[in-house]
CSV table of C-alpha atoms and ligand atoms in Angstrom, one decimal:
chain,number,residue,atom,x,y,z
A,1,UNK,CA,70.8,77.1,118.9
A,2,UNK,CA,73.3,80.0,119.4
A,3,UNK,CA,73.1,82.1,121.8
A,4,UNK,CA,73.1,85.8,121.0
A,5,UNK,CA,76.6,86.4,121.9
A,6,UNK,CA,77.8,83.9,119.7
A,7,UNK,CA,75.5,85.4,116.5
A,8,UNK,CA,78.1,88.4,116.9
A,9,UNK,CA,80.9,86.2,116.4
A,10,UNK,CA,82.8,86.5,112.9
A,11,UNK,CA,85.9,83.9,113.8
A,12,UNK,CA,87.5,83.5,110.3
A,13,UNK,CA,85.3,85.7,108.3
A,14,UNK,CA,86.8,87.1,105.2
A,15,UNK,CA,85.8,90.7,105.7
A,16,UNK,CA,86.4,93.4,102.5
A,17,UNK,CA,86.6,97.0,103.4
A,18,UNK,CA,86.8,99.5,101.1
A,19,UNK,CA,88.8,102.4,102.0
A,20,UNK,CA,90.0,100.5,104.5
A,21,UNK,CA,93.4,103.0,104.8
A,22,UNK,CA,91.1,105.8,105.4
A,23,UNK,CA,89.8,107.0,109.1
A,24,UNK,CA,86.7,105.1,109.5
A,25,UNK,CA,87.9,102.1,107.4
A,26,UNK,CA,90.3,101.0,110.0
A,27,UNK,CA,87.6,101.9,112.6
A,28,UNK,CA,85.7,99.3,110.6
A,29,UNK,CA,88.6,96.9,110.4
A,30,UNK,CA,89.4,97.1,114.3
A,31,UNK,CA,85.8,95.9,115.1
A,32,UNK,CA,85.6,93.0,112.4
A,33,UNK,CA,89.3,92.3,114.1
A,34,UNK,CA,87.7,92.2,117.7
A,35,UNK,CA,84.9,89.4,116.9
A,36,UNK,CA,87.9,87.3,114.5
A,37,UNK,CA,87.2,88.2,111.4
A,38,UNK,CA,90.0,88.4,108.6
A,39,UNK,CA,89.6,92.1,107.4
A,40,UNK,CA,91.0,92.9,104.0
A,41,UNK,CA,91.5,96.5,104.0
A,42,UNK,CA,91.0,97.7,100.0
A,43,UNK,CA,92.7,101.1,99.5
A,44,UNK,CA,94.8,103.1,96.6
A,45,UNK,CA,97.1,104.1,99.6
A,46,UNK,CA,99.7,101.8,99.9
A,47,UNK,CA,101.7,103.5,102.6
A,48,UNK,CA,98.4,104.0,105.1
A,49,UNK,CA,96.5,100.5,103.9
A,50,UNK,CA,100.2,99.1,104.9
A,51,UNK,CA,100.8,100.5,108.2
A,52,UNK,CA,97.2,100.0,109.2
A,53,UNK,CA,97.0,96.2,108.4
A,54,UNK,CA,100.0,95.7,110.3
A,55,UNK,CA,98.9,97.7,113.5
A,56,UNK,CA,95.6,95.5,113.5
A,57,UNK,CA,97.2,92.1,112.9
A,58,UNK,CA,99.6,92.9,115.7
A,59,UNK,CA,97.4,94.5,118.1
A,60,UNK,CA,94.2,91.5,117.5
A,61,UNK,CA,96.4,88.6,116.9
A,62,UNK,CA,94.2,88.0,114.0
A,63,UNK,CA,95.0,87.9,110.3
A,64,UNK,CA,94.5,91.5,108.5
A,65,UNK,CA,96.0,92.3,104.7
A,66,UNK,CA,95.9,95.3,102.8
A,67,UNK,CA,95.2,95.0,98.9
A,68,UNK,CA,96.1,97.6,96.9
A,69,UNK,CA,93.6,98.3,94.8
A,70,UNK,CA,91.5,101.1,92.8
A,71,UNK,CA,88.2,100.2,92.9
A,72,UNK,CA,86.9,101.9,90.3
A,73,UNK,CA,88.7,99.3,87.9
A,74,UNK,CA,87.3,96.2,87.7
A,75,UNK,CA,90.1,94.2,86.5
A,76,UNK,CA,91.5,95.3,89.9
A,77,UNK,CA,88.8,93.9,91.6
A,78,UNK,CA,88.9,90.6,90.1
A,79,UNK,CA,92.5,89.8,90.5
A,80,UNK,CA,92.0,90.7,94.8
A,81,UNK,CA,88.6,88.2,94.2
A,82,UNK,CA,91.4,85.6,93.0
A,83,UNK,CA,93.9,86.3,95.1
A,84,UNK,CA,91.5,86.1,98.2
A,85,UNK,CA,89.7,83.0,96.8
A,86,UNK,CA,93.3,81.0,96.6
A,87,UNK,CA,94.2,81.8,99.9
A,88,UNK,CA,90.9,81.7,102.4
A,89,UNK,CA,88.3,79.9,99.7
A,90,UNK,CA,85.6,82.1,100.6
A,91,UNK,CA,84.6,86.0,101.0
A,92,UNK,CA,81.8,86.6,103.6
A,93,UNK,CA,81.8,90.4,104.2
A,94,UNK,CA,81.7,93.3,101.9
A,95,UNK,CA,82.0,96.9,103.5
A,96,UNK,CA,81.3,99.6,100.8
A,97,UNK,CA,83.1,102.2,102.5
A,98,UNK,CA,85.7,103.8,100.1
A,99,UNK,CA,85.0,107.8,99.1
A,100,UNK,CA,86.2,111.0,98.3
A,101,UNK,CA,85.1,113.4,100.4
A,102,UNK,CA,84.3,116.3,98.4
A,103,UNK,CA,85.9,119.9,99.3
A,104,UNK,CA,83.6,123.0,100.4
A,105,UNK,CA,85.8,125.2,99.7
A,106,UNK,CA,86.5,128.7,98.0
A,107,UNK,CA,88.9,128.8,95.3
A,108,UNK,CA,89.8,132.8,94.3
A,109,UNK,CA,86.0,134.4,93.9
A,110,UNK,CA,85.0,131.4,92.0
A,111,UNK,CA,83.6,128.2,94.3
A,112,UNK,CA,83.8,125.2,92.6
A,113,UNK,CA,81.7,123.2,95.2
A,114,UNK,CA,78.3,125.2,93.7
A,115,UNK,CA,76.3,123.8,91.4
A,116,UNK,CA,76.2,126.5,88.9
A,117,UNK,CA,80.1,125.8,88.9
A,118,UNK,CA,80.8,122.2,89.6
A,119,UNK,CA,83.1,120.6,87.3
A,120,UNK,CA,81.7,117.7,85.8
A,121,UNK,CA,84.9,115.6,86.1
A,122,UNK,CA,84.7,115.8,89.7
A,123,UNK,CA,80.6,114.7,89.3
A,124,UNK,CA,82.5,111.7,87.3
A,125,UNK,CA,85.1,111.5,89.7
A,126,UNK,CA,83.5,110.7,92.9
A,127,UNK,CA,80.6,109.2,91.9
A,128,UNK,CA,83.2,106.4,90.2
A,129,UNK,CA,84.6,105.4,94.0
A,130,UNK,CA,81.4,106.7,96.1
A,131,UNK,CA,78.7,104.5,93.3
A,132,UNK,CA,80.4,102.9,90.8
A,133,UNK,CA,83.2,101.1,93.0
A,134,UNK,CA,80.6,99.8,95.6
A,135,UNK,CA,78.6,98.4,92.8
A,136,UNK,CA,81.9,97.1,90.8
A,137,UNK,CA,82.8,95.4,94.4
A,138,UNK,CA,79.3,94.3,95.2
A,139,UNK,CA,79.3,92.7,91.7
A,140,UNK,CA,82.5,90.8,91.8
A,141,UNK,CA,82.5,89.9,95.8
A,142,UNK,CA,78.6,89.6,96.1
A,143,UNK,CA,78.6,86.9,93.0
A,144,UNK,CA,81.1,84.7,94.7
A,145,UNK,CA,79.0,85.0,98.5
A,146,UNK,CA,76.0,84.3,95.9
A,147,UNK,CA,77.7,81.0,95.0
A,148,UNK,CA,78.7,80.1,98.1
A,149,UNK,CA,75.0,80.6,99.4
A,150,UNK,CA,75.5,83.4,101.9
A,151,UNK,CA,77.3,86.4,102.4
A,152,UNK,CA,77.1,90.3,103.8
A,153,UNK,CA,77.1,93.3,102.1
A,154,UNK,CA,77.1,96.5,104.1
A,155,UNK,CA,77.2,100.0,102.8
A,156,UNK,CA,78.3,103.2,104.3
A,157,UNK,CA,75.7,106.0,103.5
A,158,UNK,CA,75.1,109.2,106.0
A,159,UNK,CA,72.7,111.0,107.3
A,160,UNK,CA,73.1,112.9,104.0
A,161,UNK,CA,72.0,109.7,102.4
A,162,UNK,CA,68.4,110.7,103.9
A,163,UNK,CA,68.3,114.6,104.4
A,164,UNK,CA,69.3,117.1,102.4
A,165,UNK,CA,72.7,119.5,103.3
A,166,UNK,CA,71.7,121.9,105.6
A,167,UNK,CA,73.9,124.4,103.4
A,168,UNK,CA,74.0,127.5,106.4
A,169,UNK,CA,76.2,125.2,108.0
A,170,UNK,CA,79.2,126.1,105.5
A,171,UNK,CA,78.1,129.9,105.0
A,172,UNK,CA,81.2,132.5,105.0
A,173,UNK,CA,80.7,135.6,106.4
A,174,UNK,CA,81.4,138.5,103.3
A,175,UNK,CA,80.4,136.6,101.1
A,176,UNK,CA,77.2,137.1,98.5
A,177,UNK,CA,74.2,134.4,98.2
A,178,UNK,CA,75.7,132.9,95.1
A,179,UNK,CA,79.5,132.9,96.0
A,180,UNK,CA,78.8,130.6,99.4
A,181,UNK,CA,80.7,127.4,99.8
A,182,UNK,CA,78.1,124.6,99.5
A,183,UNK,CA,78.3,120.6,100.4
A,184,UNK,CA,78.7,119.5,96.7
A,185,UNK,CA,75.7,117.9,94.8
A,186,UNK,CA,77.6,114.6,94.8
A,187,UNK,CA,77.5,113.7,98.0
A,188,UNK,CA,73.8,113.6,98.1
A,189,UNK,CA,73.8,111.6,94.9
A,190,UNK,CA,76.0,109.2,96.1
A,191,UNK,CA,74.5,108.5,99.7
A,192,UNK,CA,71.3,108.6,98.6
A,193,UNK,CA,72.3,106.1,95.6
A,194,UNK,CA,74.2,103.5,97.6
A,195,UNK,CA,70.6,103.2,100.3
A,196,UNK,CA,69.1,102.3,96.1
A,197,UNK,CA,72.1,99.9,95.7
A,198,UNK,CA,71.3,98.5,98.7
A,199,UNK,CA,68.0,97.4,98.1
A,200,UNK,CA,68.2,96.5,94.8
A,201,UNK,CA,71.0,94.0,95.4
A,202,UNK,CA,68.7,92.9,99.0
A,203,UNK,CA,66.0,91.7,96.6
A,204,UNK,CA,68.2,90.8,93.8
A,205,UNK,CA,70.0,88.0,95.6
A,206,UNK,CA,68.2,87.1,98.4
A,207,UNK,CA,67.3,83.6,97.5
A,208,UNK,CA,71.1,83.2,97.5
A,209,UNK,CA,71.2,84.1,101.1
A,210,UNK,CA,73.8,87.0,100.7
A,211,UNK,CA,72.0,90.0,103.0
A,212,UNK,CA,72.6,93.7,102.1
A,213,UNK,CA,72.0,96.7,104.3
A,214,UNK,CA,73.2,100.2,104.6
A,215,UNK,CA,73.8,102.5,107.3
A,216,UNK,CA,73.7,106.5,107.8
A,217,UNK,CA,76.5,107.8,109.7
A,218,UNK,CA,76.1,111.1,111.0
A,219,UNK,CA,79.5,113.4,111.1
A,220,UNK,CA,82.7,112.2,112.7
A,221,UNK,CA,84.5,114.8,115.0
A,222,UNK,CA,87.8,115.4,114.2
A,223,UNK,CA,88.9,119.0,114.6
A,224,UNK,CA,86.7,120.3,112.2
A,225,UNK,CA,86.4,124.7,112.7
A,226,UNK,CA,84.8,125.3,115.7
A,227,UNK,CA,82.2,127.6,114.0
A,228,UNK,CA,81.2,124.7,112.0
A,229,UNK,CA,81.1,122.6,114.6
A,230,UNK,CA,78.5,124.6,116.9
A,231,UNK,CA,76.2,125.2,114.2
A,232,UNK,CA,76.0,121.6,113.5
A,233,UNK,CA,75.5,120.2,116.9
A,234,UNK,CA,72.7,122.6,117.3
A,235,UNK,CA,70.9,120.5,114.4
A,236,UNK,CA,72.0,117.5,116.5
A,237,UNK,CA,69.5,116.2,119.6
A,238,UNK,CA,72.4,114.7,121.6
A,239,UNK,CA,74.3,118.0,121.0
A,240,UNK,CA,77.7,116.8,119.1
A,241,UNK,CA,79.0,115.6,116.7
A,242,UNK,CA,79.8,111.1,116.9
A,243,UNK,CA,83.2,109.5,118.2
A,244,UNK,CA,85.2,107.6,115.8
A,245,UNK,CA,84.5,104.4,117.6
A,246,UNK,CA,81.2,105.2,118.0
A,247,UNK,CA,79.5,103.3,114.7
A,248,UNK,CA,81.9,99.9,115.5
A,249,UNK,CA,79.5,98.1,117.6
A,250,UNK,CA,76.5,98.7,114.6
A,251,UNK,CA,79.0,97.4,112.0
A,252,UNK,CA,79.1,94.2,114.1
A,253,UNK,CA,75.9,94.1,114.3
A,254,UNK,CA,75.1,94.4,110.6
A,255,UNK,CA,77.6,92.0,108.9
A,256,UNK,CA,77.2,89.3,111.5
A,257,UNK,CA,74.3,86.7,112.1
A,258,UNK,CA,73.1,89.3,115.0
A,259,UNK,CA,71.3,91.0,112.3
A,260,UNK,CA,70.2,87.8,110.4
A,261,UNK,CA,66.5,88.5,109.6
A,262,UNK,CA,67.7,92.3,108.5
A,263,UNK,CA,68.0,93.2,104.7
A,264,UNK,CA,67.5,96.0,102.0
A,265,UNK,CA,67.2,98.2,105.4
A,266,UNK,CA,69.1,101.4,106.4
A,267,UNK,CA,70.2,101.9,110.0
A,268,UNK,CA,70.2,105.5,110.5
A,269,UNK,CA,73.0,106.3,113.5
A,270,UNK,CA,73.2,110.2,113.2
A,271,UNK,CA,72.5,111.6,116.8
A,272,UNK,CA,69.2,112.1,116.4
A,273,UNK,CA,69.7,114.6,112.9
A,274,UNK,CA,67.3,113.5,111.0
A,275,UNK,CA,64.2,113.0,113.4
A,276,UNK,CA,64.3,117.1,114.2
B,302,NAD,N1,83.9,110.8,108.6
B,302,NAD,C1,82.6,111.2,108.7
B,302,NAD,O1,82.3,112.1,109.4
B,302,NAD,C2,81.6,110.4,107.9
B,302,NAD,C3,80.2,110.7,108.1
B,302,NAD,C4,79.2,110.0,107.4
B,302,NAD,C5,79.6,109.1,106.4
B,302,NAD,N2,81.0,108.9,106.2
B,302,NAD,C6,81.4,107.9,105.2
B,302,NAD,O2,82.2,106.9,105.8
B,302,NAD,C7,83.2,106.5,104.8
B,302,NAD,C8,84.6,106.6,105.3
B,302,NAD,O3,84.8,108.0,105.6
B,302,NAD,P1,86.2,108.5,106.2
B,302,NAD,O4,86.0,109.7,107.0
B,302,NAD,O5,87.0,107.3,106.8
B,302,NAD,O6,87.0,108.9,104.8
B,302,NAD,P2,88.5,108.8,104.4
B,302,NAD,O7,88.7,109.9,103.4
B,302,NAD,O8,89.4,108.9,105.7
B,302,NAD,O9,88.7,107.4,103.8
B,302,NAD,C9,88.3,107.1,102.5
B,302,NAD,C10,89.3,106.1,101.9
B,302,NAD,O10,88.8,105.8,100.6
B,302,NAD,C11,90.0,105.6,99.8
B,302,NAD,N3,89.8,105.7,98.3
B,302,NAD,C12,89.5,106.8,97.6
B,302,NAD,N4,89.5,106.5,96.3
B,302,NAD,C13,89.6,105.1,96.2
B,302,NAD,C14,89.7,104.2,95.1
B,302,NAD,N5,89.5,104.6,93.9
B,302,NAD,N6,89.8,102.9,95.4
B,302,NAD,C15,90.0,102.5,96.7
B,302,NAD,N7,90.0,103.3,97.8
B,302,NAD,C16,89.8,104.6,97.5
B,302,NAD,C17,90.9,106.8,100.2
B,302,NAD,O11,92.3,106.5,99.9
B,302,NAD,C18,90.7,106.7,101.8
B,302,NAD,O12,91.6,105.9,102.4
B,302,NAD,C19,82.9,107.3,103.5
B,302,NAD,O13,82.0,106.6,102.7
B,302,NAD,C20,82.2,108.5,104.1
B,302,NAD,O14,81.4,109.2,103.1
B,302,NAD,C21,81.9,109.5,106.9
């Protein structure tokens, strides 16, 4: 029997993160680092997926790679399966973390973020990384942890994934009803899609013993306008907005055998947002 310190223990599990060059994804990669996992940081930047890979290798004394690789090509996806597969022999964790964070911003008197004005190649654009990656990844890395009898997929919604945009929060004074900045329509889409990916793959291969879960991250603060800031922690019961290390200790706890009778679920970690 182990104990429960050991089910947090990851030593040599191959752990894919998506976005892994990006702010949280190294967040994600530090933790995985800390328990001995191998994290695989998937990114299109080379320079930042680079830099961070080394930083964590040297700083853990563990193994940690970056991958270049667009993951909203599947031909990319299987040639980092094979590459990984020839060198380890197995893939344990997928983290479906990669996005593009959509822009609420004013362009000239036009805003592009509103729905009336949304350009549908940006719809097609983010939903390919935020959707269509993690269920391109989920389908090439989750059918090898299905053949290998066990496996973790873990994907990163928000609190956005449950609740709609509170829309006041981007508001600009002098500015008419139907000129204001918005949170763009994909966003929800996506967040709310990937907690439906999740349990749609749960079920789908659960007699293969490869869990899936999701979890809702509430906002990251990192010098956002202060403005912003104090209207949103007002819709926040612990009053701010989360730490960048914050969500590391739940992303243990979801890909590693702490959470082993856990799956199709969504672990909501948002401040208290969405309960007010
Ligand atoms: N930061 C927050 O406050 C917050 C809050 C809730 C949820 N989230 C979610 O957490 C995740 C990480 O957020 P972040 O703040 O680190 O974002 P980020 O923008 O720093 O990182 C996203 C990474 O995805 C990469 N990426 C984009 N397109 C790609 C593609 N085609 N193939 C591979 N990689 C690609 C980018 O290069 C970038 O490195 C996202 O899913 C985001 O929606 C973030």
């Amino acid at each position: 029997m182990r104990s429960v310190k050991q089910s947090f223990d990851l030593t040599d599990q191959v752990a894919i993160i998506t976005g892994g060059a990006g702010k949280l994804g190294e967040k994600h990669a530090e933790a995985i680092a800390e328990f001995g996992g191998i994290p695989i940081l998937l990114d299109i930047d080379n320079k930042s997926g680079t830099e961070k890979a080394h930083k964590i290798s040297s700083e853990y004394q563990v193994k940690c790679e970056f991958k270049l690789c667009d993951i909203t090509d599947e031909s990319q996806i299987l040639s980092v399966k094979d590459s990984l597969l020839s060198q380890y022999g197995h893939i344990d964790i997928l983290i479906n973390n990669a996005a593009i964070d959509p822009k609420v911003e004013k362009k000239s008197d036009q805003n592009l973020s509103r729905l009336e004005e949304f350009p549908v190649d940006q719809w097609n654009l983010e939903l390919a990384v935020g959707l269509t990656g993690a269920m391109l990844c989920s389908k090439v890395f989750g059918l090898e942890m299905s053949k290998n009898g066990k496996g973790v997929i873990l994907n990163i919604s928000s609190d956005l994934g449950i609740i709609a945009p509170d829309q006041r929060l981007y508001k600009k004074s002098g500015l008419p009803n139907d000129k204001q900045p918005v949170k763009p329509v994909t966003y929800s889409v996506i967040k709310h899609g990937l907690i439906g990916l999740t349990k749609y793959l749960a079920t789908y291969w659960v007699d293969e013993g490869v869990r899936v879960n999701s979890i809702s991250l509430g906002g990251v603060s990192k010098n956002q306008d202060p403005k912003f800031v104090e209207r949103l922690t007002n819709l926040i019961p612990l009053g701010r907005m989360a730490h960048e290390d914050e969500y590391k200790a739940a992303i243990i706890f979801l890909v590693s055998d702490a959470s082993s009778y856990m799956t199709g679920s969504n672990l909501v970690i948002d401040g208290g947002r969405s309960c007010w």
